XYZ file of C-alpha atoms in Angstrom:
273
model
C -78.191 -14.387 38.607
C -76.334 -11.171 39.479
C -77.244 -9.607 42.782
C -78.820 -6.161 42.400
C -77.856 -3.356 44.749
C -77.026 0.303 45.016
C -73.308 -0.006 44.257
C -72.593 1.176 40.701
C -70.390 -1.390 38.969
C -68.555 -1.066 35.662
C -66.291 -3.558 33.938
C -63.336 -2.830 31.698
C -62.541 -5.297 28.912
C -59.062 -4.310 27.820
C -55.325 -4.950 27.919
C -53.023 -4.598 30.908
C -50.388 -1.833 30.976
C -47.526 -2.969 33.198
C -46.529 0.653 33.885
C -50.003 1.482 35.187
C -50.775 4.494 33.031
C -53.224 3.120 30.484
C -55.390 0.071 29.816
C -56.950 -1.897 32.644
C -54.976 -0.004 35.268
C -56.083 3.426 34.051
C -59.672 2.220 33.781
C -59.797 0.902 37.346
C -58.193 4.095 38.670
C -60.811 6.156 36.842
C -63.698 4.061 38.159
C -62.370 4.426 41.708
C -61.771 8.174 41.397
C -65.375 8.651 40.234
C -67.059 6.473 42.846
C -67.678 3.327 40.815
C -66.673 -0.249 41.669
C -64.507 -1.626 38.880
C -64.194 -5.181 37.597
C -61.987 -6.325 34.734
C -61.628 -8.763 31.859
C -58.040 -8.821 30.606
C -57.655 -9.350 26.875
C -53.876 -9.017 26.648
C -50.760 -8.407 28.707
C -48.290 -5.775 27.560
C -44.686 -5.254 28.599
C -44.871 -1.481 28.608
C -43.569 1.676 30.225
C -43.684 5.402 29.481
C -41.150 4.909 26.672
C -43.063 2.297 24.716
C -44.478 -1.197 24.336
C -41.862 -3.954 24.057
C -44.090 -7.055 23.979
C -47.744 -8.130 23.799
C -49.123 -11.445 25.018
C -52.744 -12.018 23.970
C -55.091 -13.905 26.277
C -56.679 -16.999 24.699
C -60.243 -16.316 23.499
C -61.733 -19.080 25.652
C -60.164 -17.562 28.769
C -61.545 -14.120 27.858
C -64.988 -15.725 27.584
C -64.541 -17.383 30.975
C -63.604 -14.059 32.577
C -66.681 -12.404 31.108
C -68.922 -15.207 32.317
C -67.458 -15.024 35.828
C -67.977 -11.277 36.113
C -71.417 -10.949 34.532
C -72.890 -14.016 36.244
C -72.212 -12.580 39.699
C -71.919 -8.784 39.525
C -74.650 -6.315 38.604
C -72.641 -4.732 35.791
C -74.228 -1.440 34.767
C -71.705 -0.272 32.174
C -68.929 -1.738 30.045
C -65.792 -0.034 28.768
C -63.968 -1.836 25.946
C -60.354 -1.023 25.137
C -57.518 -2.978 23.545
C -58.700 -5.922 21.438
C -55.755 -6.709 19.226
C -56.959 -9.713 17.152
C -60.098 -10.714 15.212
C -60.639 -13.772 17.451
C -60.548 -11.581 20.557
C -63.063 -9.135 19.080
C -65.415 -11.947 18.052
C -65.244 -13.497 21.524
C -66.029 -10.209 23.250
C -68.896 -9.447 20.855
C -70.426 -12.874 21.414
C -70.091 -12.469 25.177
C -71.696 -9.025 25.243
C -74.688 -10.269 23.278
C -75.055 -13.475 25.278
C -74.715 -11.790 28.667
C -76.997 -8.840 27.933
C -74.376 -6.135 28.527
C -75.689 -2.620 29.156
C -74.209 0.792 28.315
C -71.283 -0.357 26.180
C -68.563 2.252 25.579
C -66.099 1.212 22.853
C -62.707 2.911 22.727
C -61.188 1.663 19.442
C -57.600 1.501 20.685
C -55.205 1.202 17.759
C -51.955 2.966 18.637
C -50.358 3.689 22.027
C -49.149 7.180 22.944
C -45.625 5.923 22.250
C -46.611 4.990 18.677
C -46.819 1.201 19.155
C -49.536 -0.558 17.128
C -52.094 -2.237 19.397
C -54.603 -3.460 16.787
C -53.816 -5.742 13.888
C -54.877 -4.377 10.499
C -56.925 -7.540 9.931
C -58.925 -6.792 13.064
C -60.315 -3.441 11.913
C -63.029 -4.974 9.717
C -64.031 -7.344 12.539
C -64.245 -4.417 14.939
C -66.538 -2.551 12.564
C -68.787 -5.482 11.735
C -69.014 -7.186 15.144
C -68.570 -4.539 17.845
C -69.721 -1.193 16.451
C -73.368 -2.354 16.276
C -73.207 -3.346 19.964
C -71.759 -0.026 21.137
C -73.907 2.600 22.789
C -70.964 4.956 22.269
C -67.712 4.702 20.318
C -64.914 7.134 21.234
C -62.304 7.426 18.457
C -59.633 10.071 18.253
C -59.137 11.625 14.838
C -56.564 9.081 13.518
C -58.667 6.174 14.802
C -61.798 7.489 13.112
C -59.864 7.878 9.873
C -58.575 4.289 10.115
C -62.061 2.939 10.771
C -63.360 4.768 7.712
C -60.273 4.265 5.513
C -60.213 8.028 5.053
C -57.794 10.924 5.610
C -57.634 12.361 9.130
C -60.358 14.975 9.528
C -59.333 18.628 9.499
C -61.706 21.068 11.143
C -65.035 20.534 12.837
C -67.064 20.087 9.678
C -64.968 17.129 8.522
C -64.923 15.745 12.058
C -68.699 15.877 12.261
C -69.041 14.225 8.843
C -66.810 11.334 9.899
C -68.803 10.927 13.111
C -71.977 10.657 11.063
C -70.347 8.028 8.832
C -69.494 5.978 11.922
C -73.136 6.230 13.017
C -74.082 4.781 9.664
C -71.852 1.773 10.393
C -74.050 0.888 13.365
C -72.835 2.763 16.441
C -75.655 4.391 18.427
C -73.536 7.455 19.231
C -69.986 8.649 18.490
C -67.682 10.905 20.481
C -65.141 12.350 18.064
C -62.227 13.360 20.277
C -60.302 16.497 19.397
C -57.096 15.904 21.309
C -55.133 15.418 18.071
C -56.445 18.669 16.658
C -54.916 22.115 16.875
C -55.831 25.431 18.438
C -56.281 26.782 21.937
C -59.244 24.509 22.586
C -59.610 20.744 22.393
C -63.090 20.274 20.934
C -64.897 16.931 21.146
C -68.085 16.355 19.164
C -70.811 14.057 20.494
C -72.583 12.869 17.352
C -75.967 11.174 17.755
C -78.975 10.620 15.488
C -80.550 13.629 17.226
C -77.701 15.986 16.377
C -74.262 17.123 17.522
C -73.134 18.474 20.896
C -69.927 20.517 20.906
C -67.677 19.998 23.953
C -64.780 22.473 24.085
C -62.089 22.638 26.767
C -58.744 24.435 27.120
C -55.897 22.567 25.437
C -53.144 21.851 27.973
C -49.678 21.339 26.539
C -47.916 18.436 28.249
C -46.115 15.300 27.140
C -47.810 13.399 29.980
C -50.865 12.155 28.119
C -50.408 8.394 28.504
C -53.809 6.765 29.014
C -55.891 9.776 28.006
C -58.290 7.841 25.772
C -58.647 4.974 28.227
C -59.397 7.412 31.021
C -62.014 9.389 29.103
C -63.949 6.331 27.965
C -63.830 4.857 31.478
C -65.076 8.128 32.929
C -68.041 8.014 30.545
C -68.768 4.413 31.556
C -68.602 5.513 35.200
C -71.306 8.107 34.630
C -73.511 5.620 32.796
C -73.046 3.084 35.616
C -74.278 5.734 38.070
C -77.424 6.272 36.025
C -76.491 9.426 34.126
C -77.816 9.921 30.617
C -75.268 9.843 27.803
C -74.926 13.608 27.316
C -74.446 14.185 31.049
C -71.923 11.344 31.369
C -69.905 12.595 28.394
C -69.830 16.191 29.631
C -68.754 15.128 33.122
C -66.077 12.836 31.683
C -64.756 15.656 29.490
C -64.400 17.852 32.575
C -62.665 15.041 34.465
C -60.100 14.251 31.759
C -59.395 17.948 31.260
C -58.540 18.218 34.958
C -56.465 15.023 34.861
C -54.410 16.340 31.930
C -53.980 19.772 33.524
C -52.613 18.104 36.678
C -50.460 15.513 34.859
C -47.217 17.418 35.406
C -47.732 17.156 39.176
C -46.802 13.501 38.776
C -43.250 12.388 38.031
C -43.575 8.921 36.514
C -41.082 7.502 34.034
C -38.840 9.128 31.426
C -41.263 9.272 28.502
C -44.961 9.982 28.077
C -46.144 9.925 31.689
C -49.728 9.275 32.776
C -52.525 11.725 33.412
C -53.360 12.337 37.072
C -56.405 10.194 37.835
C -56.590 11.278 41.474
C -55.918 14.991 41.036
C -59.027 15.891 43.052
C -58.082 13.558 45.926
C -54.306 13.744 46.331
C -52.473 16.703 47.900
C -51.373 19.203 45.250
C -47.775 19.332 46.445
């Protein structure tokens, strides 16, 4: 049985980004920056840098299951962030493991396309994601193109359409949906937290930078961090929105790679120079 204690622990179930800006690496950086111990279950390896993804090597489903068993049987996991799950077999394995192991506070980031434009989710896997994982998610965090792909609909334009798509995702089984507004337009980036109780509007200044690699991974991991520390969903989402806004605003302080560089996970801890 897992040992209970005061250390908040979260686990990321996602792919590895060899350049360190997204995926498992971004998740673990976020957990650490926010005072949470991070564990990991690697679903795939990517050969990747700020210019793009050149290769993907999927982990065998039985090895993913073994990683999950090892982590959950020993650690008191208080929240789960799920990222890149590229194949139907991977999604089914993760869903079975979450149910069997009694996972708490599951945050699903439906990763489909990298910042560079590379596809990270097979088309055949979308239906499996909707049928197997959405009902297990306490929160799903799609950006506007991801929400449209999940619903086989045009990308939402404006807050009314965004809210309507969030409500449709609730109807598919998710307990709550955070519709991310980073792909929208205007001076503010507005996220909408859609729950059965209503909608919470989360605006923030839109910072123009090409260094947005790992933004979605970081936001969902920040939410999982708050849940692991015992925050309620609305509080965790609001705190995560503030954190990712700061990480994007500070992204140009880093000089990493020649393409879409990462956000600055440790902007509050590293010297500003």
